[in-house]
Amino acid sequence: NRTMSILAIIIALVVLGMLVYPILQIIPSEAQKRQVAFRQAATRHGLHIQVRHPVLPSGLEQRYPDIIRCTGYSKPCTSRLAQAFVALRSQAGDWLWINDSQPPSAMLATLQAAYKNLPPYCLAIEQSGAGTTLFLIDSRPVEDLPALAKALDTLNRLIAE
């Protein structure tokens, strides 16, 4: 009799757990709330959000695993670049262009200097005829957005026609 009561309580708890668990999964975590707040504030600052990471050669994906988790933030502009260039921040803090490509030599020194002034949470940059995209892991505080928007404006000005 007592064993049956304990068994009934255990079964009731398991069933209750099976009902409650999916509901708990719907509630956003603190990290998800920060990400949503950051993306909403980015939109208010005029930034475009690209839920993608820069395309990397397969060997680099293993060397830069954080890049795979990045989200792109951009401000479009018309630039004088004929092709796209992607640069990655090395662990030493230097910027390395991938795929054996880099900006035209007339722009190289100016862009390198501007890249050094980027916030440390910017892990990759893509610049093309459509403008500049900065890639970062977007669980940043909303207070970082003015610096990000200013960096995009500066980089777009350097490549603008």
PDB file of C-alpha atoms in Angstrom:
ATOM      1  CA  ASN A   1       0.000   0.000   0.000  1.00  0.00           C
ATOM      2  CA  ARG A   2       2.770   2.380   0.975  1.00  0.00           C
ATOM      3  CA  THR A   3       4.823   1.307  -2.084  1.00  0.00           C
ATOM      4  CA  MET A   4       1.861   2.066  -4.330  1.00  0.00           C
ATOM      5  CA  SER A   5       1.580   5.577  -2.866  1.00  0.00           C
ATOM      6  CA  ILE A   6       5.269   6.299  -3.437  1.00  0.00           C
ATOM      7  CA  LEU A   7       5.033   4.933  -6.978  1.00  0.00           C
ATOM      8  CA  ALA A   8       1.973   7.121  -7.675  1.00  0.00           C
ATOM      9  CA  ILE A   9       3.842  10.198  -6.377  1.00  0.00           C
ATOM     10  CA  ILE A  10       6.879   9.424  -8.544  1.00  0.00           C
ATOM     11  CA  ILE A  11       4.699   8.949 -11.639  1.00  0.00           C
ATOM     12  CA  ALA A  12       2.841  12.208 -10.892  1.00  0.00           C
ATOM     13  CA  LEU A  13       6.165  14.083 -10.537  1.00  0.00           C
ATOM     14  CA  VAL A  14       7.495  12.651 -13.816  1.00  0.00           C
ATOM     15  CA  VAL A  15       4.294  13.605 -15.646  1.00  0.00           C
ATOM     16  CA  LEU A  16       4.373  17.081 -14.093  1.00  0.00           C
ATOM     17  CA  GLY A  17       8.012  17.463 -15.122  1.00  0.00           C
ATOM     18  CA  MET A  18       7.174  16.417 -18.684  1.00  0.00           C
ATOM     19  CA  LEU A  19       4.463  19.086 -18.785  1.00  0.00           C
ATOM     20  CA  VAL A  20       6.534  21.893 -17.234  1.00  0.00           C
ATOM     21  CA  TYR A  21       9.848  21.318 -19.081  1.00  0.00           C
ATOM     22  CA  PRO A  22       8.664  22.492 -22.547  1.00  0.00           C
ATOM     23  CA  ILE A  23       7.161  25.607 -20.981  1.00  0.00           C
ATOM     24  CA  LEU A  24      10.465  26.417 -19.278  1.00  0.00           C
ATOM     25  CA  GLN A  25      12.251  26.076 -22.637  1.00  0.00           C
ATOM     26  CA  ILE A  26      10.090  28.873 -24.092  1.00  0.00           C
ATOM     27  CA  ILE A  27      11.204  31.377 -21.447  1.00  0.00           C
ATOM     28  CA  PRO A  28      14.250  33.252 -22.816  1.00  0.00           C
ATOM     29  CA  SER A  29      17.519  33.057 -20.917  1.00  0.00           C
ATOM     30  CA  GLU A  30      19.368  36.167 -19.725  1.00  0.00           C
ATOM     31  CA  ALA A  31      21.820  35.819 -22.644  1.00  0.00           C
ATOM     32  CA  GLN A  32      18.933  35.658 -25.131  1.00  0.00           C
ATOM     33  CA  LYS A  33      17.346  38.744 -23.549  1.00  0.00           C
ATOM     34  CA  ARG A  34      20.663  40.658 -23.852  1.00  0.00           C
ATOM     35  CA  GLN A  35      21.001  39.585 -27.488  1.00  0.00           C
ATOM     36  CA  VAL A  36      17.481  40.754 -28.350  1.00  0.00           C
ATOM     37  CA  ALA A  37      18.023  44.074 -26.555  1.00  0.00           C
ATOM     38  CA  PHE A  38      21.324  44.594 -28.397  1.00  0.00           C
ATOM     39  CA  ARG A  39      19.795  43.827 -31.789  1.00  0.00           C
ATOM     40  CA  GLN A  40      16.789  46.085 -31.173  1.00  0.00           C
ATOM     41  CA  ALA A  41      19.062  48.942 -30.103  1.00  0.00           C
ATOM     42  CA  ALA A  42      21.300  48.315 -33.143  1.00  0.00           C
ATOM     43  CA  THR A  43      18.293  48.730 -35.412  1.00  0.00           C
ATOM     44  CA  ARG A  44      17.441  52.018 -33.666  1.00  0.00           C
ATOM     45  CA  HIS A  45      21.031  53.180 -34.368  1.00  0.00           C
ATOM     46  CA  GLY A  46      20.464  52.515 -38.084  1.00  0.00           C
ATOM     47  CA  LEU A  47      22.525  49.336 -38.259  1.00  0.00           C
ATOM     48  CA  HIS A  48      21.589  46.394 -40.445  1.00  0.00           C
ATOM     49  CA  ILE A  49      21.855  42.976 -38.807  1.00  0.00           C
ATOM     50  CA  GLN A  50      23.161  40.032 -40.801  1.00  0.00           C
ATOM     51  CA  VAL A  51      22.794  36.719 -39.008  1.00  0.00           C
ATOM     52  CA  ARG A  52      25.827  35.216 -40.683  1.00  0.00           C
ATOM     53  CA  HIS A  53      29.559  35.007 -40.212  1.00  0.00           C
ATOM     54  CA  PRO A  54      32.200  35.791 -42.829  1.00  0.00           C
ATOM     55  CA  VAL A  55      32.976  32.969 -45.222  1.00  0.00           C
ATOM     56  CA  LEU A  56      36.280  31.420 -44.180  1.00  0.00           C
ATOM     57  CA  PRO A  57      38.468  28.806 -45.807  1.00  0.00           C
ATOM     58  CA  SER A  58      38.101  25.496 -43.967  1.00  0.00           C
ATOM     59  CA  GLY A  59      41.527  25.679 -42.312  1.00  0.00           C
ATOM     60  CA  LEU A  60      40.724  29.025 -40.721  1.00  0.00           C
ATOM     61  CA  GLU A  61      37.414  27.883 -39.257  1.00  0.00           C
ATOM     62  CA  GLN A  62      39.289  25.683 -36.780  1.00  0.00           C
ATOM     63  CA  ARG A  63      41.827  28.430 -35.941  1.00  0.00           C
ATOM     64  CA  TYR A  64      39.136  31.100 -35.372  1.00  0.00           C
ATOM     65  CA  PRO A  65      36.181  29.261 -33.785  1.00  0.00           C
ATOM     66  CA  ASP A  66      34.675  32.462 -32.332  1.00  0.00           C
ATOM     67  CA  ILE A  67      34.194  33.890 -35.843  1.00  0.00           C
ATOM     68  CA  ILE A  68      31.670  31.143 -36.597  1.00  0.00           C
ATOM     69  CA  ARG A  69      29.438  32.483 -33.769  1.00  0.00           C
ATOM     70  CA  CYS A  70      29.575  36.100 -34.965  1.00  0.00           C
ATOM     71  CA  THR A  71      26.759  38.252 -36.276  1.00  0.00           C
ATOM     72  CA  GLY A  72      27.355  40.992 -38.841  1.00  0.00           C
ATOM     73  CA  TYR A  73      26.403  44.613 -38.216  1.00  0.00           C
ATOM     74  CA  SER A  74      26.586  46.965 -41.158  1.00  0.00           C
ATOM     75  CA  LYS A  75      25.741  50.378 -42.477  1.00  0.00           C
ATOM     76  CA  PRO A  76      25.393  50.340 -46.249  1.00  0.00           C
ATOM     77  CA  CYS A  77      27.198  52.869 -48.413  1.00  0.00           C
ATOM     78  CA  THR A  78      28.335  53.122 -51.997  1.00  0.00           C
ATOM     79  CA  SER A  79      32.058  52.475 -52.041  1.00  0.00           C
ATOM     80  CA  ARG A  80      34.810  52.522 -54.583  1.00  0.00           C
ATOM     81  CA  LEU A  81      35.846  48.941 -53.850  1.00  0.00           C
ATOM     82  CA  ALA A  82      35.587  46.628 -56.847  1.00  0.00           C
ATOM     83  CA  GLN A  83      35.569  43.436 -54.761  1.00  0.00           C
ATOM     84  CA  ALA A  84      34.942  42.311 -51.187  1.00  0.00           C
ATOM     85  CA  PHE A  85      37.735  42.013 -48.636  1.00  0.00           C
ATOM     86  CA  VAL A  86      37.568  40.142 -45.337  1.00  0.00           C
ATOM     87  CA  ALA A  87      40.014  40.751 -42.500  1.00  0.00           C
ATOM     88  CA  LEU A  88      40.231  38.774 -39.257  1.00  0.00           C
ATOM     89  CA  ARG A  89      41.607  39.982 -35.949  1.00  0.00           C
ATOM     90  CA  SER A  90      44.418  37.680 -34.876  1.00  0.00           C
ATOM     91  CA  GLN A  91      44.868  36.647 -31.258  1.00  0.00           C
ATOM     92  CA  ALA A  92      47.733  39.151 -31.125  1.00  0.00           C
ATOM     93  CA  GLY A  93      45.308  41.904 -32.179  1.00  0.00           C
ATOM     94  CA  ASP A  94      46.641  42.379 -35.715  1.00  0.00           C
ATOM     95  CA  TRP A  95      44.355  42.346 -38.748  1.00  0.00           C
ATOM     96  CA  LEU A  96      44.942  39.683 -41.401  1.00  0.00           C
ATOM     97  CA  TRP A  97      43.248  39.647 -44.790  1.00  0.00           C
ATOM     98  CA  ILE A  98      42.113  36.236 -45.970  1.00  0.00           C
ATOM     99  CA  ASN A  99      41.876  34.594 -49.394  1.00  0.00           C
ATOM    100  CA  ASP A 100      45.061  36.344 -50.578  1.00  0.00           C
ATOM    101  CA  SER A 101      43.175  39.573 -51.062  1.00  0.00           C
ATOM    102  CA  GLN A 102      43.419  42.975 -49.500  1.00  0.00           C
ATOM    103  CA  PRO A 103      42.220  46.483 -50.253  1.00  0.00           C
ATOM    104  CA  PRO A 104      43.941  48.524 -52.969  1.00  0.00           C
ATOM    105  CA  SER A 105      47.408  49.651 -51.909  1.00  0.00           C
ATOM    106  CA  ALA A 106      46.334  53.326 -51.945  1.00  0.00           C
ATOM    107  CA  MET A 107      43.823  52.555 -49.155  1.00  0.00           C
ATOM    108  CA  LEU A 108      45.759  49.911 -47.244  1.00  0.00           C
ATOM    109  CA  ALA A 109      47.644  52.066 -44.706  1.00  0.00           C
ATOM    110  CA  THR A 110      44.579  54.197 -43.961  1.00  0.00           C
ATOM    111  CA  LEU A 111      42.355  51.166 -43.396  1.00  0.00           C
ATOM    112  CA  GLN A 112      44.965  49.407 -41.249  1.00  0.00           C
ATOM    113  CA  ALA A 113      45.179  52.476 -39.006  1.00  0.00           C
ATOM    114  CA  ALA A 114      41.377  52.618 -38.736  1.00  0.00           C
ATOM    115  CA  TYR A 115      41.178  48.890 -37.951  1.00  0.00           C
ATOM    116  CA  LYS A 116      43.561  49.362 -35.005  1.00  0.00           C
ATOM    117  CA  ASN A 117      41.053  51.806 -33.474  1.00  0.00           C
ATOM    118  CA  LEU A 118      38.167  49.324 -33.617  1.00  0.00           C
ATOM    119  CA  PRO A 119      36.724  48.063 -30.340  1.00  0.00           C
ATOM    120  CA  PRO A 120      38.326  44.787 -29.227  1.00  0.00           C
ATOM    121  CA  TYR A 121      35.035  42.889 -29.560  1.00  0.00           C
ATOM    122  CA  CYS A 122      35.082  43.349 -33.378  1.00  0.00           C
ATOM    123  CA  LEU A 123      36.508  40.036 -34.598  1.00  0.00           C
ATOM    124  CA  ALA A 124      36.203  40.389 -38.387  1.00  0.00           C
ATOM    125  CA  ILE A 125      35.549  43.034 -41.043  1.00  0.00           C
ATOM    126  CA  GLU A 126      34.096  42.716 -44.508  1.00  0.00           C
ATOM    127  CA  GLN A 127      34.290  45.678 -46.866  1.00  0.00           C
ATOM    128  CA  SER A 128      32.834  45.728 -50.354  1.00  0.00           C
ATOM    129  CA  GLY A 129      31.054  47.895 -52.860  1.00  0.00           C
ATOM    130  CA  ALA A 130      27.997  47.748 -50.556  1.00  0.00           C
ATOM    131  CA  GLY A 131      29.791  49.105 -47.469  1.00  0.00           C
ATOM    132  CA  THR A 132      31.303  47.796 -44.264  1.00  0.00           C
ATOM    133  CA  THR A 133      30.193  44.927 -42.042  1.00  0.00           C
ATOM    134  CA  LEU A 134      31.702  44.368 -38.600  1.00  0.00           C
ATOM    135  CA  PHE A 135      31.373  40.895 -37.116  1.00  0.00           C
ATOM    136  CA  LEU A 136      31.078  40.378 -33.383  1.00  0.00           C
ATOM    137  CA  ILE A 137      29.519  38.084 -30.852  1.00  0.00           C
ATOM    138  CA  ASP A 138      26.397  40.060 -30.109  1.00  0.00           C
ATOM    139  CA  SER A 139      25.868  39.449 -26.438  1.00  0.00           C
ATOM    140  CA  ARG A 140      27.398  42.888 -25.918  1.00  0.00           C
ATOM    141  CA  PRO A 141      25.946  45.548 -23.625  1.00  0.00           C
ATOM    142  CA  VAL A 142      23.733  48.072 -25.418  1.00  0.00           C
ATOM    143  CA  GLU A 143      26.137  50.821 -24.296  1.00  0.00           C
ATOM    144  CA  ASP A 144      28.666  49.510 -26.881  1.00  0.00           C
ATOM    145  CA  LEU A 145      26.417  50.476 -29.818  1.00  0.00           C
ATOM    146  CA  PRO A 146      27.399  54.159 -30.233  1.00  0.00           C
ATOM    147  CA  ALA A 147      31.064  53.137 -30.614  1.00  0.00           C
ATOM    148  CA  LEU A 148      30.085  50.419 -33.095  1.00  0.00           C
ATOM    149  CA  ALA A 149      27.965  52.826 -35.170  1.00  0.00           C
ATOM    150  CA  LYS A 150      30.775  55.418 -35.150  1.00  0.00           C
ATOM    151  CA  ALA A 151      33.305  52.783 -36.279  1.00  0.00           C
ATOM    152  CA  LEU A 152      31.043  51.785 -39.176  1.00  0.00           C
ATOM    153  CA  ASP A 153      30.603  55.438 -40.205  1.00  0.00           C
ATOM    154  CA  THR A 154      34.373  55.987 -40.130  1.00  0.00           C
ATOM    155  CA  LEU A 155      35.154  52.853 -42.160  1.00  0.00           C
ATOM    156  CA  ASN A 156      32.418  53.653 -44.702  1.00  0.00           C
ATOM    157  CA  ARG A 157      33.809  57.176 -45.110  1.00  0.00           C
ATOM    158  CA  LEU A 158      37.234  55.716 -45.914  1.00  0.00           C
ATOM    159  CA  ILE A 159      35.885  53.539 -48.735  1.00  0.00           C
ATOM    160  CA  ALA A 160      33.153  55.864 -50.008  1.00  0.00           C
ATOM    161  CA  GLU A 161      33.186  57.156 -53.552  1.00  0.00           C
TER     162      GLU A 161
END
